[in-house]
Amino acid sequence: MTVRTGLIPAPGELSAPPPGEGAGHLLDAGSGIDAGPGTERVAQWLRGTVGAATGLPLPPRTGDRDGIVLRLAPEESGDAEAYGLTVDRHAITLRAAAEPGLFHAAQTLRQLLGPDAFRRAPVTPNRRWEVPAVTIRDAPRLRWRGLMLDVARHFMPKDGVLRYLDLMAAHKLNVLHFHLTDDQGWRVEILKYPRLTEIGSWRARTKFGHRASPLWEQKPHGGFYTQDDIREIVAYAAERHITVVPEIDVPGHSQAAIAAYPELGNTDVIDTTTLSVWDDWGISPHVLAPTDTTVRFYEDVFEELLGLFPTDAAEFSQFVHVGGDECLKDQWRRSPAAQARIRELGLADENGLQAWFIGHFDAWLSARGRRLIGWDEILEGGLAKGAAVSSWRGYGGGVAAARAGHDVVMCPEQYVYLDHRQEAGADEPVPIGYVRTLEDVYRFEPVPPELTPEEAEHVLGAQANVWTEVMEDHARVDYQAFPRLAAFAEVAWSRLPAPGERDFAGFEERMAVHYRRLDALGVGYRPPSGPRPWQRRPGVPGRPIEGTPPNR
């Protein structure tokens, strides 16, 4: 039945009468929504999306007949994201213990209606919409089902971010990791430090292709989100039961900030007043100076940030990502001030200095009811007790963190870095990294099998990462993200067998339906047959890595 309906991610339990033995439900101009107490926001979403696509008004009504019935039923399940959905000739009934589950049920109903339900206006006026008879009970496997969107390397305008929140919701993803700062750009307005966006949000030119490429786009690139833009993005996400976790990189990946405020850099090593926002890719050597001035500056930054990303009932709304990755320490080794700081703090070396930096902000955030999360390099030199880890350099960091009692989000690059190339063919645009096919992503296992059940409890979930060095616009982001993000969504939501036992052929059959939904949404995905002519980037060098990626 999941093949016939093409549901992605696959639901936990699905039953349907044999063809011809059970009548489904017809929605037409006379159908309404019976919205029980607490379900009004889901009813509003259904009218605004499904109603717009179908042309059906779906007015409020009472009575469990002829239309859509929405009910919150706390006895259904203790899981706020679980839901039940029943379709028969009398009604379409969506039930859940809490609003997030009911919203997921509405997303499943949209899929059952067919690909045209994903359009913004009806293509066939006065149509009657048939929903097949089915009973579904469903709940997610993982609590954190994330997408990391890098808007620092290539800026994505606000409307593009809102569009990706809709795409995430359609795939039952619930965390947007928002990578807002890096060497190549600072993307969030900080009122106390206006030069962060006046200077730090723009670079003079951009490398086209991998960092070894001789090609340049000789025009300024940039942009930033105002504080009201951020508030809008956060509110839009919350309406779709998605938590936005902001990332502000410290102490590495900070050249854009240093270009704006040179006193943040290691001024006793280089003349930081000569730095500009970096126009190349890779890892900049220009890192933050471990001074009180720098610490106070970033406390001010985080203070404003916390006001833009408030905590609420959502499980992960307390998290703030501080980066912590790829901090080159050569300047600290050469800096008399950094060496004096190491001695003053009684640290062993520069790794200890990075750990001190991260530890300071862990304590600072904890005092304000927040939790720090960072890339797995924050394990080096010791990790503060309350911090969580994004494990990107394979599984090792996540295993070490979980065994040490830290919570973990698994995002190993050899499986879920969606900037990596999708095939080995010469037509693949700007090939980066290992070949990671749709099937490779589908066979990703988020919970390392070597963990004990107690250790595995620390795996909050998983995340797919979209780094945008070679993605100059939303069409390139679409191409790299889809269809692999659909496979990742199923891995994170559905309780699949072990990787080698997964029915990838069945998934491909369901994708044949899902591609039509993506078409209706205007997603420029990579077709199964390979890139379309306009998706290629002939002559633009990449960084392909041959062979099979290391398993760990």
XYZ file of C-alpha atoms in Angstrom, residues 153-339:
187
model
C 29.068 30.883 2.141
C 26.254 31.754 -0.256
C 23.458 33.883 1.125
C 19.920 32.548 0.744
C 17.312 35.331 0.786
C 14.579 35.105 3.392
C 11.943 33.781 0.988
C 14.263 30.891 0.119
C 14.625 29.998 3.806
C 10.856 30.046 4.266
C 10.536 27.790 1.232
C 12.976 25.314 2.767
C 10.995 25.301 5.994
C 7.955 24.236 3.961
C 10.016 21.516 2.267
C 11.243 20.318 5.660
C 7.711 20.187 7.022
C 6.563 18.188 3.996
C 9.200 15.580 4.933
C 8.500 15.655 8.709
C 11.868 17.199 9.571
C 11.801 19.275 12.734
C 15.130 21.101 13.289
C 16.703 23.762 11.063
C 20.354 24.227 12.031
C 20.907 27.761 10.721
C 24.608 28.343 9.905
C 24.661 32.140 10.088
C 28.345 33.099 10.241
C 31.632 32.023 8.705
C 34.824 33.406 7.170
C 32.897 34.314 4.000
C 29.999 36.205 5.540
C 28.052 37.296 8.628
C 24.303 36.980 8.051
C 22.455 38.178 11.179
C 21.926 41.788 12.253
C 23.426 42.621 15.666
C 22.301 46.093 16.706
C 25.177 46.749 19.101
C 27.758 45.929 16.422
C 26.422 47.248 13.096
C 29.689 46.698 11.195
C 29.099 42.931 11.421
C 26.572 43.372 8.625
C 27.728 46.695 7.155
C 31.137 45.141 6.431
C 30.946 41.468 7.362
C 27.956 40.507 5.211
C 29.588 41.357 1.856
C 32.637 40.058 0.022
C 34.181 41.634 -3.058
C 34.174 38.503 -5.210
C 33.576 34.759 -5.008
C 35.575 31.699 -6.028
C 33.601 29.672 -8.572
C 34.139 25.993 -7.892
C 36.485 24.350 -5.417
C 39.216 26.440 -3.772
C 41.767 25.123 -6.323
C 39.649 26.555 -9.142
C 41.137 29.464 -11.146
C 37.630 30.845 -11.769
C 36.167 33.864 -10.005
C 32.847 35.641 -10.091
C 34.013 39.244 -10.089
C 31.085 40.890 -8.370
C 30.166 41.484 -4.723
C 28.146 38.810 -2.978
C 26.285 39.071 0.279
C 23.217 39.875 2.265
C 21.937 39.450 5.795
C 18.757 38.918 7.782
C 17.430 41.818 9.813
C 16.287 40.999 13.305
C 12.685 41.138 12.132
C 13.582 38.729 9.306
C 14.917 36.301 11.919
C 11.788 36.696 14.050
C 9.673 35.947 10.979
C 11.722 32.861 10.094
C 11.528 31.552 13.660
C 7.764 32.142 13.861
C 7.154 30.587 10.433
C 9.167 27.548 11.499
C 7.301 27.244 14.801
C 3.961 27.204 12.972
C 5.318 24.131 11.165
C 6.689 22.582 14.368
C 10.286 23.176 13.328
C 12.850 24.514 15.796
C 15.524 26.860 14.428
C 18.920 26.358 16.110
C 21.251 29.281 15.266
C 24.986 28.857 14.785
C 27.525 31.604 15.488
C 31.038 30.262 14.855
C 33.716 30.636 17.544
C 36.707 30.696 17.789
C 37.523 29.660 14.189
C 35.706 30.449 10.930
C 35.581 34.070 12.087
C 37.347 36.135 9.423
C 34.173 38.051 8.482
C 33.777 39.196 12.101
C 37.464 40.148 12.363
C 37.221 42.100 9.104
C 34.393 44.103 10.666
C 36.052 44.518 14.087
C 39.836 44.010 13.765
C 40.366 44.046 17.547
C 38.783 40.568 17.666
C 41.791 39.066 15.869
C 45.328 38.250 16.956
C 46.684 41.753 16.506
C 50.114 40.865 17.915
C 50.638 38.397 15.057
C 49.140 40.132 12.008
C 47.750 43.515 11.035
C 44.090 42.624 11.282
C 43.047 46.012 9.866
C 44.123 44.719 6.431
C 41.687 41.785 6.482
C 38.519 41.694 4.433
C 35.684 39.183 4.297
C 37.255 36.060 2.792
C 36.536 35.442 -0.877
C 37.977 31.908 -0.988
C 36.933 28.510 0.363
C 38.662 26.277 2.871
C 39.743 27.134 6.415
C 40.956 30.629 7.172
C 43.945 30.949 9.540
C 42.453 34.109 11.030
C 40.838 33.055 14.307
C 39.549 34.963 17.315
C 42.013 36.183 19.916
C 41.388 34.604 23.358
C 41.048 37.967 25.083
C 38.527 39.460 27.476
C 37.591 41.933 24.739
C 36.646 39.088 22.395
C 34.708 37.225 25.077
C 32.688 40.320 26.045
C 31.983 41.048 22.375
C 30.547 37.610 21.756
C 28.572 37.670 24.992
C 26.877 40.787 23.599
C 26.270 38.987 20.292
C 24.752 35.950 21.979
C 22.657 38.178 24.256
C 20.921 39.688 21.225
C 20.705 36.291 19.558
C 18.860 34.747 22.510
C 16.195 37.407 22.133
C 15.685 36.391 18.507
C 15.525 32.652 19.208
C 13.375 32.358 22.334
C 12.852 29.133 24.206
C 9.393 27.610 24.127
C 7.747 24.240 24.597
C 9.706 22.737 21.692
C 12.250 20.228 22.922
C 15.317 21.700 21.214
C 14.562 25.424 21.438
C 17.156 25.856 24.196
C 20.077 24.888 21.941
C 22.595 27.381 20.541
C 25.329 26.137 18.204
C 28.776 27.722 18.624
C 30.649 25.951 15.836
C 34.017 25.140 17.399
C 35.278 23.307 14.319
C 38.407 23.663 12.222
C 40.075 26.245 14.448
C 43.624 26.537 13.122
C 45.908 27.328 16.025
C 49.041 28.627 14.306
C 48.289 32.246 15.221
C 47.789 31.278 18.867
C 51.157 29.494 18.834
C 52.813 32.659 17.521
C 50.855 35.079 19.699
C 52.521 36.249 22.943
C 49.095 37.273 24.249
C 47.587 33.829 23.553
C 50.568 32.073 25.137
